[in-house]
PDB file of C-alpha atoms and ligand atoms in Angstrom:
ATOM      1  CA  MET A   1     -53.873  16.159  28.024  1.00 97.00           C
ATOM      2  CA  LEU A   2     -54.754  19.881  27.552  1.00 98.00           C
ATOM      3  CA  LYS A   3     -57.888  21.165  26.053  1.00 98.00           C
ATOM      4  CA  VAL A   4     -58.343  24.808  25.873  1.00 98.00           C
ATOM      5  CA  ASP A   5     -61.813  25.893  24.722  1.00 98.00           C
ATOM      6  CA  GLY A   6     -62.927  29.381  23.673  1.00 98.00           C
ATOM      7  CA  ILE A   7     -60.874  31.315  26.155  1.00 98.00           C
ATOM      8  CA  ASP A   8     -61.107  35.219  26.269  1.00 98.00           C
ATOM      9  CA  VAL A   9     -58.359  37.009  28.165  1.00 98.00           C
ATOM     10  CA  PHE A  10     -58.233  40.854  28.765  1.00 98.00           C
ATOM     11  CA  TYR A  11     -55.581  43.246  30.017  1.00 97.00           C
ATOM     12  CA  GLY A  12     -58.013  45.855  31.389  1.00 95.00           C
ATOM     13  CA  ASN A  13     -59.933  46.691  28.291  1.00 94.00           C
ATOM     14  CA  ILE A  14     -57.523  45.230  25.879  1.00 96.00           C
ATOM     15  CA  HIS A  15     -58.877  41.919  24.524  1.00 97.00           C
ATOM     16  CA  ALA A  16     -55.768  39.957  24.090  1.00 97.00           C
ATOM     17  CA  LEU A  17     -57.294  36.398  23.518  1.00 98.00           C
ATOM     18  CA  LYS A  18     -60.490  36.052  21.502  1.00 98.00           C
ATOM     19  CA  GLY A  19     -62.119  32.702  21.809  1.00 98.00           C
ATOM     20  CA  VAL A  20     -58.831  30.778  21.663  1.00 98.00           C
ATOM     21  CA  SER A  21     -59.173  26.845  21.482  1.00 98.00           C
ATOM     22  CA  ILE A  22     -56.241  24.418  21.263  1.00 98.00           C
ATOM     23  CA  GLU A  23     -55.379  20.977  22.171  1.00 98.00           C
ATOM     24  CA  VAL A  24     -52.238  19.261  23.114  1.00 98.00           C
ATOM     25  CA  LEU A  25     -52.054  15.483  23.331  1.00 98.00           C
ATOM     26  CA  GLU A  26     -49.792  13.628  25.560  1.00 98.00           C
ATOM     27  CA  GLY A  27     -46.199  13.155  24.224  1.00 98.00           C
ATOM     28  CA  GLU A  28     -46.527  15.817  21.407  1.00 98.00           C
ATOM     29  CA  ILE A  29     -44.552  19.179  20.699  1.00 98.00           C
ATOM     30  CA  VAL A  30     -46.931  21.570  19.695  1.00 98.00           C
ATOM     31  CA  THR A  31     -45.887  25.044  18.493  1.00 98.00           C
ATOM     32  CA  LEU A  32     -47.594  28.297  18.564  1.00 97.00           C
ATOM     33  CA  ILE A  33     -46.605  30.727  15.898  1.00 94.00           C
ATOM     34  CA  GLY A  34     -47.576  34.351  15.270  1.00 92.00           C
ATOM     35  CA  ALA A  35     -46.363  37.799  15.049  1.00 88.00           C
ATOM     36  CA  ASN A  36     -45.251  40.108  17.841  1.00 89.00           C
ATOM     37  CA  GLY A  37     -48.324  40.975  19.996  1.00 92.00           C
ATOM     38  CA  ALA A  38     -50.444  38.128  18.637  1.00 95.00           C
ATOM     39  CA  GLY A  39     -51.251  36.629  22.100  1.00 97.00           C
ATOM     40  CA  LYS A  40     -48.810  33.771  22.310  1.00 97.00           C
ATOM     41  CA  SER A  41     -47.373  34.819  25.706  1.00 96.00           C
ATOM     42  CA  THR A  42     -50.722  35.640  26.963  1.00 97.00           C
ATOM     43  CA  LEU A  43     -51.781  32.058  26.218  1.00 98.00           C
ATOM     44  CA  LEU A  44     -48.966  30.391  28.029  1.00 98.00           C
ATOM     45  CA  LYS A  45     -49.367  32.820  30.989  1.00 97.00           C
ATOM     46  CA  THR A  46     -53.208  31.807  31.173  1.00 98.00           C
ATOM     47  CA  LEU A  47     -52.228  28.101  31.104  1.00 98.00           C
ATOM     48  CA  SER A  48     -49.783  28.454  34.041  1.00 96.00           C
ATOM     49  CA  GLY A  49     -52.132  30.663  36.204  1.00 97.00           C
ATOM     50  CA  LEU A  50     -50.506  33.939  35.862  1.00 96.00           C
ATOM     51  CA  LEU A  51     -53.623  35.377  34.076  1.00 97.00           C
ATOM     52  CA  LYS A  52     -57.168  34.395  34.468  1.00 97.00           C
ATOM     53  CA  PRO A  53     -59.522  33.787  31.390  1.00 97.00           C
ATOM     54  CA  LYS A  54     -62.758  35.675  31.436  1.00 97.00           C
ATOM     55  CA  ASN A  55     -64.688  32.922  29.603  1.00 95.00           C
ATOM     56  CA  GLY A  56     -64.039  29.591  28.228  1.00 97.00           C
ATOM     57  CA  SER A  57     -62.514  26.426  29.757  1.00 98.00           C
ATOM     58  CA  ILE A  58     -59.131  24.886  30.355  1.00 98.00           C
ATOM     59  CA  GLN A  59     -59.105  21.214  30.907  1.00 98.00           C
ATOM     60  CA  TYR A  60     -55.738  19.449  31.917  1.00 98.00           C
ATOM     61  CA  GLU A  61     -55.824  15.734  32.582  1.00 97.00           C
ATOM     62  CA  ASN A  62     -59.597  16.129  32.574  1.00 95.00           C
ATOM     63  CA  LYS A  63     -59.794  18.655  35.365  1.00 96.00           C
ATOM     64  CA  SER A  64     -60.480  22.368  35.205  1.00 97.00           C
ATOM     65  CA  ILE A  65     -57.411  24.617  35.718  1.00 97.00           C
ATOM     66  CA  ALA A  66     -58.944  27.765  34.351  1.00 96.00           C
ATOM     67  CA  GLY A  67     -58.390  30.619  36.889  1.00 92.00           C
ATOM     68  CA  LYS A  68     -56.502  28.526  39.438  1.00 96.00           C
ATOM     69  CA  ALA A  69     -53.483  29.953  41.186  1.00 96.00           C
ATOM     70  CA  ALA A  70     -50.096  29.443  39.543  1.00 94.00           C
ATOM     71  CA  GLN A  71     -48.831  27.611  42.816  1.00 91.00           C
ATOM     72  CA  THR A  72     -51.575  25.078  42.367  1.00 94.00           C
ATOM     73  CA  ILE A  73     -51.088  24.625  38.598  1.00 95.00           C
ATOM     74  CA  VAL A  74     -47.500  24.036  38.875  1.00 91.00           C
ATOM     75  CA  LYS A  75     -48.184  21.260  41.373  1.00 90.00           C
ATOM     76  CA  THR A  76     -50.298  19.392  38.723  1.00 94.00           C
ATOM     77  CA  GLY A  77     -47.164  19.170  36.569  1.00 94.00           C
ATOM     78  CA  ILE A  78     -47.297  22.145  34.316  1.00 96.00           C
ATOM     79  CA  SER A  79     -44.017  24.157  34.297  1.00 93.00           C
ATOM     80  CA  HIS A  80     -43.671  27.595  32.449  1.00 93.00           C
ATOM     81  CA  VAL A  81     -40.288  28.977  31.143  1.00 91.00           C
ATOM     82  CA  PRO A  82     -41.322  32.509  30.550  1.00 89.00           C
ATOM     83  CA  GLU A  83     -39.857  34.884  27.976  1.00 86.00           C
ATOM     84  CA  GLY A  84     -36.720  36.701  28.864  1.00 78.00           C
ATOM     85  CA  ARG A  85     -35.058  34.124  31.088  1.00 69.00           C
ATOM     86  CA  ARG A  86     -36.296  34.918  34.426  1.00 80.00           C
ATOM     87  CA  VAL A  87     -33.610  33.588  36.763  1.00 89.00           C
ATOM     88  CA  PHE A  88     -33.081  34.403  40.389  1.00 91.00           C
ATOM     89  CA  ALA A  89     -30.330  36.908  39.881  1.00 91.00           C
ATOM     90  CA  ASN A  90     -28.833  36.981  43.516  1.00 93.00           C
ATOM     91  CA  MET A  91     -28.795  33.124  43.631  1.00 95.00           C
ATOM     92  CA  THR A  92     -26.151  30.822  42.346  1.00 97.00           C
ATOM     93  CA  VAL A  93     -26.913  28.549  39.345  1.00 97.00           C
ATOM     94  CA  GLU A  94     -27.085  25.536  41.745  1.00 96.00           C
ATOM     95  CA  GLU A  95     -29.492  27.402  44.111  1.00 96.00           C
ATOM     96  CA  ASN A  96     -31.773  28.128  41.084  1.00 96.00           C
ATOM     97  CA  LEU A  97     -31.790  24.471  40.157  1.00 96.00           C
ATOM     98  CA  GLU A  98     -32.681  23.485  43.612  1.00 94.00           C
ATOM     99  CA  LEU A  99     -35.472  25.998  43.727  1.00 91.00           C
ATOM    100  CA  GLY A 100     -36.895  24.421  40.591  1.00 89.00           C
ATOM    101  CA  ALA A 101     -37.498  21.360  42.453  1.00 90.00           C
ATOM    102  CA  TYR A 102     -39.358  22.903  45.287  1.00 86.00           C
ATOM    103  CA  VAL A 103     -42.668  21.263  44.202  1.00 82.00           C
ATOM    104  CA  ARG A 104     -41.081  17.787  44.458  1.00 83.00           C
ATOM    105  CA  LYS A 105     -41.162  15.459  47.396  1.00 83.00           C
ATOM    106  CA  ASP A 106     -38.884  12.619  45.994  1.00 86.00           C
ATOM    107  CA  LYS A 107     -35.144  11.968  46.795  1.00 87.00           C
ATOM    108  CA  GLN A 108     -33.874  12.138  43.239  1.00 89.00           C
ATOM    109  CA  ILE A 109     -33.285  15.824  43.317  1.00 92.00           C
ATOM    110  CA  GLN A 110     -29.436  15.725  43.434  1.00 93.00           C
ATOM    111  CA  LYS A 111     -29.368  13.100  40.823  1.00 93.00           C
ATOM    112  CA  ASP A 112     -31.531  15.269  38.504  1.00 93.00           C
ATOM    113  CA  ILE A 113     -29.258  18.272  39.051  1.00 95.00           C
ATOM    114  CA  GLN A 114     -26.522  16.153  37.913  1.00 95.00           C
ATOM    115  CA  LYS A 115     -28.383  15.178  34.635  1.00 92.00           C
ATOM    116  CA  VAL A 116     -29.087  19.011  33.913  1.00 93.00           C
ATOM    117  CA  TYR A 117     -25.378  19.446  34.273  1.00 95.00           C
ATOM    118  CA  GLU A 118     -24.805  16.774  31.717  1.00 92.00           C
ATOM    119  CA  THR A 119     -27.303  18.436  29.429  1.00 87.00           C
ATOM    120  CA  PHE A 120     -25.751  21.896  29.992  1.00 90.00           C
ATOM    121  CA  PRO A 121     -22.129  21.452  30.911  1.00 92.00           C
ATOM    122  CA  ARG A 122     -21.700  25.120  30.903  1.00 92.00           C
ATOM    123  CA  LEU A 123     -23.930  25.272  33.984  1.00 95.00           C
ATOM    124  CA  HIS A 124     -21.778  22.845  35.725  1.00 97.00           C
ATOM    125  CA  GLU A 125     -18.840  24.988  35.113  1.00 97.00           C
ATOM    126  CA  ARG A 126     -20.696  28.003  36.579  1.00 97.00           C
ATOM    127  CA  ARG A 127     -22.635  26.274  39.317  1.00 96.00           C
ATOM    128  CA  LYS A 128     -21.239  28.562  42.094  1.00 97.00           C
ATOM    129  CA  GLN A 129     -21.746  31.706  39.973  1.00 97.00           C
ATOM    130  CA  LEU A 130     -24.445  34.300  40.790  1.00 96.00           C
ATOM    131  CA  SER A 131     -27.202  33.783  38.062  1.00 95.00           C
ATOM    132  CA  GLY A 132     -27.528  37.549  37.305  1.00 94.00           C
ATOM    133  CA  THR A 133     -23.814  37.618  36.064  1.00 95.00           C
ATOM    134  CA  LEU A 134     -24.403  34.807  33.548  1.00 93.00           C
ATOM    135  CA  SER A 135     -24.482  35.550  29.806  1.00 89.00           C
ATOM    136  CA  GLY A 136     -27.976  35.795  28.161  1.00 86.00           C
ATOM    137  CA  GLY A 137     -27.537  32.317  26.560  1.00 85.00           C
ATOM    138  CA  GLU A 138     -26.395  30.753  29.985  1.00 89.00           C
ATOM    139  CA  GLN A 139     -29.461  32.353  31.649  1.00 91.00           C
ATOM    140  CA  GLN A 140     -31.625  30.689  29.057  1.00 89.00           C
ATOM    141  CA  MET A 141     -30.210  27.352  29.656  1.00 89.00           C
ATOM    142  CA  LEU A 142     -30.620  27.819  33.417  1.00 93.00           C
ATOM    143  CA  ALA A 143     -34.267  28.910  33.022  1.00 92.00           C
ATOM    144  CA  MET A 144     -34.831  25.624  31.107  1.00 90.00           C
ATOM    145  CA  GLY A 145     -32.775  23.519  33.598  1.00 92.00           C
ATOM    146  CA  ARG A 146     -34.851  25.001  36.418  1.00 92.00           C
ATOM    147  CA  ALA A 147     -37.998  23.948  34.618  1.00 89.00           C
ATOM    148  CA  ILE A 148     -36.806  20.539  34.046  1.00 89.00           C
ATOM    149  CA  MET A 149     -36.024  20.193  37.637  1.00 92.00           C
ATOM    150  CA  ALA A 150     -39.768  20.418  38.465  1.00 88.00           C
ATOM    151  CA  LYS A 151     -40.095  17.188  36.326  1.00 88.00           C
ATOM    152  CA  PRO A 152     -42.992  18.684  34.483  1.00 93.00           C
ATOM    153  CA  LYS A 153     -45.536  16.564  32.526  1.00 96.00           C
ATOM    154  CA  LEU A 154     -46.239  19.611  30.457  1.00 97.00           C
ATOM    155  CA  LEU A 155     -43.534  22.219  29.697  1.00 96.00           C
ATOM    156  CA  LEU A 156     -44.582  25.631  28.442  1.00 97.00           C
ATOM    157  CA  LEU A 157     -41.747  27.267  26.714  1.00 96.00           C
ATOM    158  CA  ASP A 158     -41.791  30.971  25.647  1.00 95.00           C
ATOM    159  CA  GLU A 159     -39.250  31.836  22.997  1.00 93.00           C
ATOM    160  CA  PRO A 160     -36.338  29.530  24.145  1.00 91.00           C
ATOM    161  CA  SER A 161     -34.160  30.605  21.228  1.00 88.00           C
ATOM    162  CA  MET A 162     -34.510  34.384  21.870  1.00 85.00           C
ATOM    163  CA  GLY A 163     -31.110  36.246  21.848  1.00 77.00           C
ATOM    164  CA  LEU A 164     -29.091  33.109  21.322  1.00 82.00           C
ATOM    165  CA  ALA A 165     -26.180  32.738  18.877  1.00 83.00           C
ATOM    166  CA  PRO A 166     -27.044  30.398  15.856  1.00 86.00           C
ATOM    167  CA  ILE A 167     -25.066  27.438  17.291  1.00 84.00           C
ATOM    168  CA  MET A 168     -26.795  27.775  20.514  1.00 83.00           C
ATOM    169  CA  VAL A 169     -30.145  27.891  18.946  1.00 88.00           C
ATOM    170  CA  LYS A 170     -29.493  24.405  17.296  1.00 88.00           C
ATOM    171  CA  THR A 171     -28.445  22.992  20.679  1.00 86.00           C
ATOM    172  CA  ILE A 172     -31.518  24.235  22.402  1.00 89.00           C
ATOM    173  CA  PHE A 173     -33.796  22.721  19.882  1.00 93.00           C
ATOM    174  CA  GLU A 174     -31.929  19.504  20.249  1.00 91.00           C
ATOM    175  CA  ILE A 175     -32.402  19.656  23.966  1.00 89.00           C
ATOM    176  CA  ILE A 176     -36.163  20.388  23.568  1.00 93.00           C
ATOM    177  CA  GLU A 177     -36.380  17.206  21.438  1.00 95.00           C
ATOM    178  CA  ASP A 178     -34.573  15.333  24.091  1.00 90.00           C
ATOM    179  CA  ILE A 179     -36.751  16.557  26.969  1.00 91.00           C
ATOM    180  CA  ASN A 180     -39.809  15.502  24.776  1.00 95.00           C
ATOM    181  CA  LYS A 181     -38.327  11.998  24.265  1.00 94.00           C
ATOM    182  CA  ASN A 182     -37.876  11.610  27.907  1.00 89.00           C
ATOM    183  CA  GLY A 183     -41.598  11.907  28.346  1.00 92.00           C
ATOM    184  CA  THR A 184     -42.420  15.505  28.626  1.00 95.00           C
ATOM    185  CA  THR A 185     -45.131  17.060  26.404  1.00 98.00           C
ATOM    186  CA  ILE A 186     -44.036  20.451  25.122  1.00 98.00           C
ATOM    187  CA  LEU A 187     -46.003  23.645  24.116  1.00 98.00           C
ATOM    188  CA  LEU A 188     -43.591  25.898  22.406  1.00 98.00           C
ATOM    189  CA  VAL A 189     -43.935  29.480  21.453  1.00 96.00           C
ATOM    190  CA  GLU A 190     -41.308  30.682  18.832  1.00 92.00           C
ATOM    191  CA  GLN A 191     -40.442  33.432  16.554  1.00 86.00           C
ATOM    192  CA  ASN A 192     -38.170  31.158  14.892  1.00 87.00           C
ATOM    193  CA  ALA A 193     -40.983  29.314  13.072  1.00 91.00           C
ATOM    194  CA  HIS A 194     -38.654  27.334  10.891  1.00 90.00           C
ATOM    195  CA  MET A 195     -36.991  25.731  13.767  1.00 91.00           C
ATOM    196  CA  ALA A 196     -40.227  25.339  15.744  1.00 95.00           C
ATOM    197  CA  LEU A 197     -41.925  23.547  12.834  1.00 96.00           C
ATOM    198  CA  SER A 198     -38.973  21.187  12.509  1.00 95.00           C
ATOM    199  CA  VAL A 199     -39.300  19.769  15.977  1.00 97.00           C
ATOM    200  CA  ALA A 200     -43.092  20.108  16.447  1.00 98.00           C
ATOM    201  CA  LYS A 201     -45.792  17.588  15.566  1.00 97.00           C
ATOM    202  CA  ARG A 202     -48.482  20.261  15.005  1.00 98.00           C
ATOM    203  CA  GLY A 203     -48.885  23.924  15.198  1.00 97.00           C
ATOM    204  CA  TYR A 204     -51.383  26.610  15.629  1.00 97.00           C
ATOM    205  CA  VAL A 205     -50.996  30.185  14.037  1.00 96.00           C
ATOM    206  CA  ILE A 206     -52.235  32.998  16.196  1.00 96.00           C
ATOM    207  CA  GLU A 207     -53.057  36.387  14.681  1.00 95.00           C
ATOM    208  CA  THR A 208     -54.410  39.304  16.853  1.00 95.00           C
ATOM    209  CA  GLY A 209     -55.822  37.081  19.673  1.00 97.00           C
ATOM    210  CA  ARG A 210     -57.332  34.410  17.430  1.00 97.00           C
ATOM    211  CA  VAL A 211     -56.253  30.931  16.153  1.00 97.00           C
ATOM    212  CA  VAL A 212     -56.421  31.447  12.365  1.00 95.00           C
ATOM    213  CA  LEU A 213     -54.762  28.237  11.098  1.00 95.00           C
ATOM    214  CA  THR A 214     -53.859  24.879  12.638  1.00 96.00           C
ATOM    215  CA  GLY A 215     -52.393  21.701  11.143  1.00 97.00           C
ATOM    216  CA  SER A 216     -49.511  19.184  11.141  1.00 98.00           C
ATOM    217  CA  ALA A 217     -46.044  20.795  11.279  1.00 97.00           C
ATOM    218  CA  LYS A 218     -45.546  19.320   7.783  1.00 96.00           C
ATOM    219  CA  ASP A 219     -48.572  20.912   6.265  1.00 96.00           C
ATOM    220  CA  LEU A 220     -47.979  24.263   7.888  1.00 95.00           C
ATOM    221  CA  GLN A 221     -44.358  24.254   6.534  1.00 93.00           C
ATOM    222  CA  ALA A 222     -45.695  23.662   3.117  1.00 92.00           C
ATOM    223  CA  SER A 223     -48.344  26.391   3.263  1.00 91.00           C
ATOM    224  CA  GLU A 224     -47.727  29.224   1.017  1.00 88.00           C
ATOM    225  CA  GLU A 225     -49.496  31.596   3.634  1.00 86.00           C
ATOM    226  CA  ILE A 226     -47.106  30.384   6.450  1.00 88.00           C
ATOM    227  CA  LYS A 227     -44.076  30.475   4.081  1.00 88.00           C
ATOM    228  CA  SER A 228     -44.661  34.200   3.095  1.00 87.00           C
ATOM    229  CA  ALA A 229     -45.637  35.388   6.631  1.00 86.00           C
ATOM    230  CA  TYR A 230     -43.463  33.346   8.938  1.00 84.00           C
ATOM    231  CA  LEU A 231     -40.803  31.520   7.016  1.00 80.00           C
ATOM    232  CA  GLY A 232     -39.255  34.523   5.139  1.00 75.00           C
ATOM    233  CA  GLY A 233     -40.880  33.662   1.693  1.00 59.00           C
TER     234      GLY A 233
HETATM  235  P1  ATP B   1     -44.255  38.514  21.071  1.00 86.55           P
HETATM  236  O1  ATP B   1     -44.004  37.677  20.093  1.00 86.55           O
HETATM  237  O2  ATP B   1     -44.046  39.900  20.701  1.00 86.55           O
HETATM  238  O3  ATP B   1     -43.876  38.337  22.604  1.00 86.55           O
HETATM  239  P2  ATP B   1     -47.054  37.524  21.881  1.00 86.55           P
HETATM  240  O4  ATP B   1     -47.650  36.989  20.683  1.00 86.55           O
HETATM  241  O5  ATP B   1     -46.396  36.762  22.930  1.00 86.55           O
HETATM  242  O6  ATP B   1     -45.902  38.572  21.244  1.00 86.55           O
HETATM  243  P3  ATP B   1     -48.467  38.999  24.055  1.00 86.55           P
HETATM  244  O7  ATP B   1     -47.322  39.226  24.784  1.00 86.55           O
HETATM  245  O8  ATP B   1     -49.345  37.663  24.480  1.00 86.55           O
HETATM  246  O9  ATP B   1     -47.987  38.589  22.464  1.00 86.55           O
HETATM  247  O10 ATP B   1     -49.370  40.147  23.836  1.00 86.55           O
HETATM  248  C1  ATP B   1     -50.658  40.063  23.356  1.00 86.55           C
HETATM  249  C2  ATP B   1     -51.341  41.595  23.299  1.00 86.55           C
HETATM  250  O11 ATP B   1     -51.523  41.874  24.607  1.00 86.55           O
HETATM  251  C3  ATP B   1     -50.382  42.555  22.725  1.00 86.55           C
HETATM  252  O12 ATP B   1     -51.177  43.574  22.027  1.00 86.55           O
HETATM  253  C4  ATP B   1     -49.759  43.287  24.096  1.00 86.55           C
HETATM  254  O13 ATP B   1     -49.488  44.607  23.921  1.00 86.55           O
HETATM  255  C5  ATP B   1     -50.856  43.107  25.082  1.00 86.55           C
HETATM  256  N1  ATP B   1     -50.297  42.981  26.289  1.00 86.55           N
HETATM  257  C6  ATP B   1     -49.508  42.107  26.843  1.00 86.55           C
HETATM  258  N2  ATP B   1     -49.190  42.202  28.101  1.00 86.55           N
HETATM  259  C7  ATP B   1     -49.945  43.333  28.532  1.00 86.55           C
HETATM  260  C8  ATP B   1     -50.087  44.054  29.814  1.00 86.55           C
HETATM  261  N3  ATP B   1     -49.567  43.651  30.991  1.00 86.55           N
HETATM  262  N4  ATP B   1     -50.905  45.095  29.773  1.00 86.55           N
HETATM  263  C9  ATP B   1     -51.549  45.520  28.693  1.00 86.55           C
HETATM  264  N5  ATP B   1     -51.452  44.899  27.501  1.00 86.55           N
HETATM  265  C10 ATP B   1     -50.728  43.796  27.393  1.00 86.55           C
END
């Protein structure tokens, strides 16, 4: 579904991604693991068109999307939930969800909003509330709900568990698995490597802009290197 081959990404003269190659097959959950500043968010931003690679190729459903505008990429079925729950603060919960569907032309939008409310009952309770006044965890739910409204084929999730209470972390990961079971392929960036590997099929470890290790989630969980560096020993 997605094939990234040897991409280089720069911020000015900072070389953030150095020849990164990854692959995501249809139906998978694939996770990117790495320390702070490794380049995980940079990779997601490049896939969704917020950054342009200097070299290398990005093939999505056998078409090149490298360097295409974000508005073009979102229409091909790739939806990005960036780090830090970016919601439109001055719009209500419901307006944010409606906006998530702006790329769609079908008539199922209201039905899908109801489905998001079933997944996140808290958002239903708060549907008329201005999003900027939601709690951090509620904003995270809204950011995911808005991405689901785009009916993506490929969902890019950046640190969905960040800042959430432990019980909510569990819920968010259950929801990620549900979204996947309903047919959406997922590329997941997570600090919580333990949870990420428990839902993912495969993973890539990124260190200072390079992929240094890849394997099945099971093998990565068992790796001594991963255990000591990312799973707390
Ligand atoms: P974290 O887990 O801390 O979010 P990350 O793996 O997502 O880290 P990135 O945000 O992709 O890391 O950053 C990769 C590198 O690029 C870091 O060294 C970072 O300082 C640098 N970087 C990111 N954004 C910019 C920017 N706008 N301008 C300059 N450098 C940047």
